[in-house]
Coordinates of C-alpha atoms in Angstrom, one line a residue:
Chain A
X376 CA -23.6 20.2 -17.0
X377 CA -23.7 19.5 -20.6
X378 CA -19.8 20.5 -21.3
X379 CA -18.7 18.0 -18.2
X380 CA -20.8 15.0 -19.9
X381 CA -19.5 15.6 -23.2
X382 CA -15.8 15.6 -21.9
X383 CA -16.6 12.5 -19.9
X384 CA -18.4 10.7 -23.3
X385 CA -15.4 11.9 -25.6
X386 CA -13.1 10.2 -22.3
X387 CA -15.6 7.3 -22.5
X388 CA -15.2 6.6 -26.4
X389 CA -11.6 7.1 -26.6
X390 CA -9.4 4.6 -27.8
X391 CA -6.9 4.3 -24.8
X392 CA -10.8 4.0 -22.8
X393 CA -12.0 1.2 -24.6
X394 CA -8.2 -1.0 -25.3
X395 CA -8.8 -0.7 -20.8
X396 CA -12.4 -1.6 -21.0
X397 CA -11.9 -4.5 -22.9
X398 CA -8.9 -6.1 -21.4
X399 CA -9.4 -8.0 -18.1
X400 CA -5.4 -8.2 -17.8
X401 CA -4.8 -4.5 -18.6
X402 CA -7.2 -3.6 -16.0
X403 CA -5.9 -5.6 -13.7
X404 CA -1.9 -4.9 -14.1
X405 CA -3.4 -1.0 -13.7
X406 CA -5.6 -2.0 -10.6
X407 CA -2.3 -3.5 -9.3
X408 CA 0.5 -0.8 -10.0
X409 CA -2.6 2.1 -8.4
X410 CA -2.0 0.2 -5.5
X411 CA 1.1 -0.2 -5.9
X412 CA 1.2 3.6 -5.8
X413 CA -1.3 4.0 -2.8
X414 CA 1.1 1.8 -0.5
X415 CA 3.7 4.1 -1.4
X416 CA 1.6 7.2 -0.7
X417 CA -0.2 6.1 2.4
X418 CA 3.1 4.7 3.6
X419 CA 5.4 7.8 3.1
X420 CA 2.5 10.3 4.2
X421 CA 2.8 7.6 7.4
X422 CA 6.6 7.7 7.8
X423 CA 6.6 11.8 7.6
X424 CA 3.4 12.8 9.3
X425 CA 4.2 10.5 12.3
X426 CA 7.4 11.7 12.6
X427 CA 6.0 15.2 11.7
X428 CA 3.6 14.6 14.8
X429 CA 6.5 13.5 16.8
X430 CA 5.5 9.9 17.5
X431 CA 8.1 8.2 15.1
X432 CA 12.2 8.8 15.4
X433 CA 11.1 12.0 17.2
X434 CA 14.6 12.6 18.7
X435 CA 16.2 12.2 14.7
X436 CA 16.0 15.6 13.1
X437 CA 13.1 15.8 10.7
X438 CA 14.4 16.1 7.2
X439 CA 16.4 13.1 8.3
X440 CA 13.3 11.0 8.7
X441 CA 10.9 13.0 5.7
X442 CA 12.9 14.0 3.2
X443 CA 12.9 10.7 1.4
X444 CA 9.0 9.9 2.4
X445 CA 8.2 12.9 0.9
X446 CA 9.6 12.4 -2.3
X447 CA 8.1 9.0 -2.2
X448 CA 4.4 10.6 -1.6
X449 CA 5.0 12.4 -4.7
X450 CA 5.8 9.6 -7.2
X451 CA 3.6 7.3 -5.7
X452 CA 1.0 10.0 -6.2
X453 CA 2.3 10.3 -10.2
X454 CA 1.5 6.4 -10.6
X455 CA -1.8 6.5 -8.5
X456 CA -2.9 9.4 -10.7
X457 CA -2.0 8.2 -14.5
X458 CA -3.3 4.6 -13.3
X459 CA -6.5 5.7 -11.7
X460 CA -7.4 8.1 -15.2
X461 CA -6.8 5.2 -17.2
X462 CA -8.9 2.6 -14.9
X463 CA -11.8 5.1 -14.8
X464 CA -11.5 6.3 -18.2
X465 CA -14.1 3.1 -19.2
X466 CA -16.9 4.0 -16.7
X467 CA -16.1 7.9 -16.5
X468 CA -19.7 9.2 -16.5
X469 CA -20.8 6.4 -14.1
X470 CA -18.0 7.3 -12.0
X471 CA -18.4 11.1 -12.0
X472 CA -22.3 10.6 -10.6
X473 CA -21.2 7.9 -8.0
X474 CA -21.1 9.6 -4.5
X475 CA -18.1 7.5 -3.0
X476 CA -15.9 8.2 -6.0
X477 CA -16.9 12.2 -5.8
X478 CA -15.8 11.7 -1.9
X479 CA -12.6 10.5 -3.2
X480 CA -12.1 12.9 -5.7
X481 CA -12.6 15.8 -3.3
X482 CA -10.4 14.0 -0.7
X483 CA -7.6 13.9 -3.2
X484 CA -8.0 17.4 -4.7
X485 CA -6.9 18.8 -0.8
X486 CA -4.3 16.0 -0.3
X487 CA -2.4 16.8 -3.3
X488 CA -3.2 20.4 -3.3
X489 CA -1.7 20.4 0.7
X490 CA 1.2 18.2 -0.2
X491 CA 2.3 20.5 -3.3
X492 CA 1.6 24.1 -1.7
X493 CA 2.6 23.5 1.7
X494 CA 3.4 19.7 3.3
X495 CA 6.2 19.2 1.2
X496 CA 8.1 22.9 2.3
X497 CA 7.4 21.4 6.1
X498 CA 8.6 18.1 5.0
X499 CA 11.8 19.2 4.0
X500 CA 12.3 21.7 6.7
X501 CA 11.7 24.8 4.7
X502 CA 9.3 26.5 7.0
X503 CA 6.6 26.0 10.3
X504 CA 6.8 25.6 14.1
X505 CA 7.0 22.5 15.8
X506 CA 2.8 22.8 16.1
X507 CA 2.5 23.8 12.6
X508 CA 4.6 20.3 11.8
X509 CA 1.9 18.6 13.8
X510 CA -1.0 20.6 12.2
X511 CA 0.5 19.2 8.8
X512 CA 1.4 15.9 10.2
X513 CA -1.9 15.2 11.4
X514 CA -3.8 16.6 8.4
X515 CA -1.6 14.6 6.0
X516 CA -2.6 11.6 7.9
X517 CA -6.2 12.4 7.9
X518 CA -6.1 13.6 4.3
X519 CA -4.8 10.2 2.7
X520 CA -6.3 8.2 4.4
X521 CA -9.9 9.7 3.7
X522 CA -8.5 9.2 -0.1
X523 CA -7.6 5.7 0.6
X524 CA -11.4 4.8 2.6
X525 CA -13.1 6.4 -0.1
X526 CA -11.8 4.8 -3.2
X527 CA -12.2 1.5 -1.3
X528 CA -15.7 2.0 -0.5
X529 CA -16.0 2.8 -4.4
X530 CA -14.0 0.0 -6.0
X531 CA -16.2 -2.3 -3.6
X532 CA -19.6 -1.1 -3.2
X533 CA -20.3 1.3 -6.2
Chain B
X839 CA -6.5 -34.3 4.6
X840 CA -6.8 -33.0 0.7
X841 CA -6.3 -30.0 -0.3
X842 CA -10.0 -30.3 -1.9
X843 CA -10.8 -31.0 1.2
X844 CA -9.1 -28.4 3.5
X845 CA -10.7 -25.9 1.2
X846 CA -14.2 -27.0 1.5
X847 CA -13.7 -27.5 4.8
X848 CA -12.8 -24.3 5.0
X849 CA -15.6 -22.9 3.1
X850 CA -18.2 -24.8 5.3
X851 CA -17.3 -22.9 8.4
X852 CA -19.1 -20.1 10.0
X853 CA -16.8 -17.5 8.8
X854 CA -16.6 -18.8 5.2
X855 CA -20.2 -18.8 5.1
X856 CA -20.7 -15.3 6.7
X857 CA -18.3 -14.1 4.2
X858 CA -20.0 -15.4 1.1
X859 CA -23.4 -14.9 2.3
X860 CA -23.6 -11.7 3.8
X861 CA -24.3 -8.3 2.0
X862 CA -20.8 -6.8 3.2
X863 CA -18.4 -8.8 4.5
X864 CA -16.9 -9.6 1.4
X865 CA -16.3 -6.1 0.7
X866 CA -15.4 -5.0 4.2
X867 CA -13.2 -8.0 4.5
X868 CA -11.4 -6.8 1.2
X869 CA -11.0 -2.6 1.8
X870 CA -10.0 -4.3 5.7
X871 CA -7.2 -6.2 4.0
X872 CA -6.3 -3.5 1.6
X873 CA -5.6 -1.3 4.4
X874 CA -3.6 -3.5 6.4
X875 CA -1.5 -3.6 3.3
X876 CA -1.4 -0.1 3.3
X877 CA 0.1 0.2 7.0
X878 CA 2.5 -2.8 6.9
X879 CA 4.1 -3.3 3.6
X880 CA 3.6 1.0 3.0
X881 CA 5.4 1.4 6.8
X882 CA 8.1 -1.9 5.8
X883 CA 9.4 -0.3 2.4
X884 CA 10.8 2.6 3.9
X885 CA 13.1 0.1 6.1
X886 CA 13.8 -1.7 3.1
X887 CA 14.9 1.6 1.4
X888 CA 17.1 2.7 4.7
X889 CA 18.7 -1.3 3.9
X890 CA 19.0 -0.1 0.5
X891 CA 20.9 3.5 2.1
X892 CA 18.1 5.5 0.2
X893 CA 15.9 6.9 3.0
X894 CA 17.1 8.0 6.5
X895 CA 20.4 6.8 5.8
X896 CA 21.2 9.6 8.9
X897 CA 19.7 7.8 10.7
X898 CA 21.0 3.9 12.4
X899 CA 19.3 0.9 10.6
X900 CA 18.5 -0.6 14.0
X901 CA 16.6 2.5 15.1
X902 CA 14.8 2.9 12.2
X903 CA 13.5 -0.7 12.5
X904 CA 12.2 -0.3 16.3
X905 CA 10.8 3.1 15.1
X906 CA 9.0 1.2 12.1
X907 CA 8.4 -2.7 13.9
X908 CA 5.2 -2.1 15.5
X909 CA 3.6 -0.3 12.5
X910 CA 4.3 -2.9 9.9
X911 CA 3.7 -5.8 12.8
X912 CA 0.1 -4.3 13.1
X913 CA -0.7 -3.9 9.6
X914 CA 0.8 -8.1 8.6
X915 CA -1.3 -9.1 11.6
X916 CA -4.6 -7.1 10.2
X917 CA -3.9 -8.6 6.9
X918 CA -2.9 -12.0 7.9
X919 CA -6.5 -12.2 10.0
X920 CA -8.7 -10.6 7.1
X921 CA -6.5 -12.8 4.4
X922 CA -7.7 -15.9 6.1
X923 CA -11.6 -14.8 6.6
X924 CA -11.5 -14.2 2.5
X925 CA -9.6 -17.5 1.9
X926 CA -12.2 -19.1 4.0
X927 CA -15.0 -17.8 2.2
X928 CA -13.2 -18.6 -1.6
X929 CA -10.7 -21.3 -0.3
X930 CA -11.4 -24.2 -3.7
X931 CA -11.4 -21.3 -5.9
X932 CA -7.8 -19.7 -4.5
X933 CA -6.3 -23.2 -4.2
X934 CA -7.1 -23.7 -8.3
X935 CA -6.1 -20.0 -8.8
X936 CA -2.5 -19.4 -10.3
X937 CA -2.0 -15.9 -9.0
X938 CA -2.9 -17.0 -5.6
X939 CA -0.4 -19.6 -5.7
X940 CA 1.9 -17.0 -6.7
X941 CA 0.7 -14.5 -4.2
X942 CA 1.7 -17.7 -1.2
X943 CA 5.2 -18.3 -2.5
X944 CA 6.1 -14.3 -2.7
X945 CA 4.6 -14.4 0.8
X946 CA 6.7 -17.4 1.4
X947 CA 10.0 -15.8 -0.3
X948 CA 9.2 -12.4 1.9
X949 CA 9.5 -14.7 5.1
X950 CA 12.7 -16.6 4.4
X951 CA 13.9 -13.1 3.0
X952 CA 13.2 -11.4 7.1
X953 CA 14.4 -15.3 8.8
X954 CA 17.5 -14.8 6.7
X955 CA 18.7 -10.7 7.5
X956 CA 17.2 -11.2 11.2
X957 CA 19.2 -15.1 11.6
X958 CA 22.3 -14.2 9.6
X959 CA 22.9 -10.9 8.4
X960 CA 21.7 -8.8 10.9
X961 CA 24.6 -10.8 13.2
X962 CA 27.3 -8.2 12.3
X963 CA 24.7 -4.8 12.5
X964 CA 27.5 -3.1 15.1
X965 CA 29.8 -3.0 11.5
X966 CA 26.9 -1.7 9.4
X967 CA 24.5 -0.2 11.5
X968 CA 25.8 3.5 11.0
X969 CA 26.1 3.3 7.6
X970 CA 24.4 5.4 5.5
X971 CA 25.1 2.6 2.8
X972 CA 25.0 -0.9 4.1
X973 CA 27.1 -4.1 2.8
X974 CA 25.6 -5.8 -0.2
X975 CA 24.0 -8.3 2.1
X976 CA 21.4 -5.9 4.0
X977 CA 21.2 -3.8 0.6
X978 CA 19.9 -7.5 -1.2
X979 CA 17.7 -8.0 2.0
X980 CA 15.9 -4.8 1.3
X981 CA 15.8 -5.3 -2.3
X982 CA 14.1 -8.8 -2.1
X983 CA 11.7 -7.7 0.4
X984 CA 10.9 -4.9 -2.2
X985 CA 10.9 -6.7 -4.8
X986 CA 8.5 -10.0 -3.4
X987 CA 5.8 -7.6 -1.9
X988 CA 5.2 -6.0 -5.1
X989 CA 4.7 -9.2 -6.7
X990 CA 2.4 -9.7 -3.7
X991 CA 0.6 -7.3 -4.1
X992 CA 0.4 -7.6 -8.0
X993 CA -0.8 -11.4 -7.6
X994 CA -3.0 -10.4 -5.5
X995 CA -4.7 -7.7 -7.7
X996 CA -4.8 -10.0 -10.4
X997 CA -6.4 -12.6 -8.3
X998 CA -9.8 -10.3 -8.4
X999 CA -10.3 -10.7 -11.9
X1000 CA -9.3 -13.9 -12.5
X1001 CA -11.2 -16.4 -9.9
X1002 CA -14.8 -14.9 -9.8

């Protein structure tokens, strides 16, 4: 797609891309705070899906237990998302052909389109039965942490 | 024993050499520890945030810790284990490494921090335990743990691309 490897090569040449490329410790204060911000992700998606699921605190009332976790999914998720562009900004066309980080990109289209359209409205108590909770839960759960395998398996083998 | 020593002792043992040697257990080892960071400290803030009476606070502090325990408890001992297989592997470059130095004493800190609230302040939890915002002790207790695991975690990162 000739328009997708132009955007990528003007992403590539840009000069927020290349002050990243070429500083070990900006790359790695970034790499740090995008994990920063998947803890806080994977950990609120854990404290509100498992209580969604009815596993954790499943006699408290569930805004009691999500409310908060939810809201920390969604800044975490801010963070993760304007660290990650600026940490693949560098390597943006090798990134776009590599399989794992496609995976993960996919992954994290779904979680964040879920959490934003529907999760967050089940989170906070605004609509779904107790199965449709656990549908959520559980898919939350399996959502982030397909997100969180896959851009593991790219930082480490791709 | 040296510390020279202990590390190339270390890095003379089955593990250390599987972990050097072998085409993926350096990487599994990592994305293994990364996830154990994911389930402990990601499951621990959101105590640390009821301490701070910013999440659950409807809910008792007490409660919210047996809720929470086993989840972080799994994730430290996952991390812990896979920690030690990569310090085996690495151990004389991590000793001379200033971020993993730094990385040990926020560990350390994060320990004394949990000895502390569990030993003193946890003591008087029939006064507190209700509260949707806790005495300054707990709310410093939560704070520190925060506030230690993220310069974990940051020493950590910056360990990466600093000792190879």
């Amino acid at each position: 797609m000739p328009a997708l490897d132009s955007l990528l090569a003007a992403i590539e040449t840009s000069r927020l891309a290349t002050t990243v490329g070429q500083s070990i410790a900006l790359t790695g204060w970034l790499s740090a705070l995008h994990l920063i911000g998947m803890t806080v992700v994977t950990g609120g998606t854990l404290v509100s899906s498992l209580r969604l699921l009815g596993v954790l605190l499943a006699d408290e009332p569930v805004t009691v237990v999500t409310r908060a976790a939810v809201r920390g999914v969604t800044i975490g998720l801010v963070v993760s998302l304007s660290t990650g562009f600026l940490l693949v900004s560098p390597r943006a066309s090798a990134a776009a052909h590599a399989v794992f980080f496609q995976t993960k990109m996919a992954l994290l289209v779904m979680a964040a389109a879920f959490h934003f359209a529907y999760y967050r409205r089940v989170a906070e108590g605004r609509l779904g039965s107790v199965w449709g909770q656990r549908l959520s839960g559980g898919l939350a759960l399996v959502l982030w942490l397909g997100v969180a395998v896959a851009g593991s398996a790219y930082i480490l083998l791709e | 024993m040296t510390a020279v020593q202990i590390a190339e002792w270390l890095e003379s043992t089955s593990v250390g050499l599987w972990v050097r040697e072998s085409l993926w257990g350096f990487s599994i080892m990592v994305a293994v520890h990364i996830l154990g960071l994911t389930l402990s400290v990601g499951t621990l803030l959101w105590f640390d945030l009821r301490l701070l009476g910013i999440s659950m606070t409807g809910s008792q502090v007490s409660k919210v810790y047996r809720a929470l325990m086993p989840w972080f408890a799994v994730g430290f001992g996952v991390m812990l284990v896979s920690g030690g297989v990569l310090l085996a592997g690495f151990a004389t470059a991590a000793f001379e490494n200033t971020f993993f130095r730094l990385k040990m004493a926020a560990v350390c800190v994060a320990a004394v921090n949990a000895l502390a609230y569990h030993l003193m302040t946890e003591r008087r939890i029939a006064h507190w335990d209700h509260a949707a915002r806790p005495p300054f002790p707990v709310r410093l207790a939560g704070l520190v743990s925060i506030a230690v695991w993220a310069t974990a975690i940051l020493s950590g990162r910056m360990m990466s691309y600093t000792m190879f």
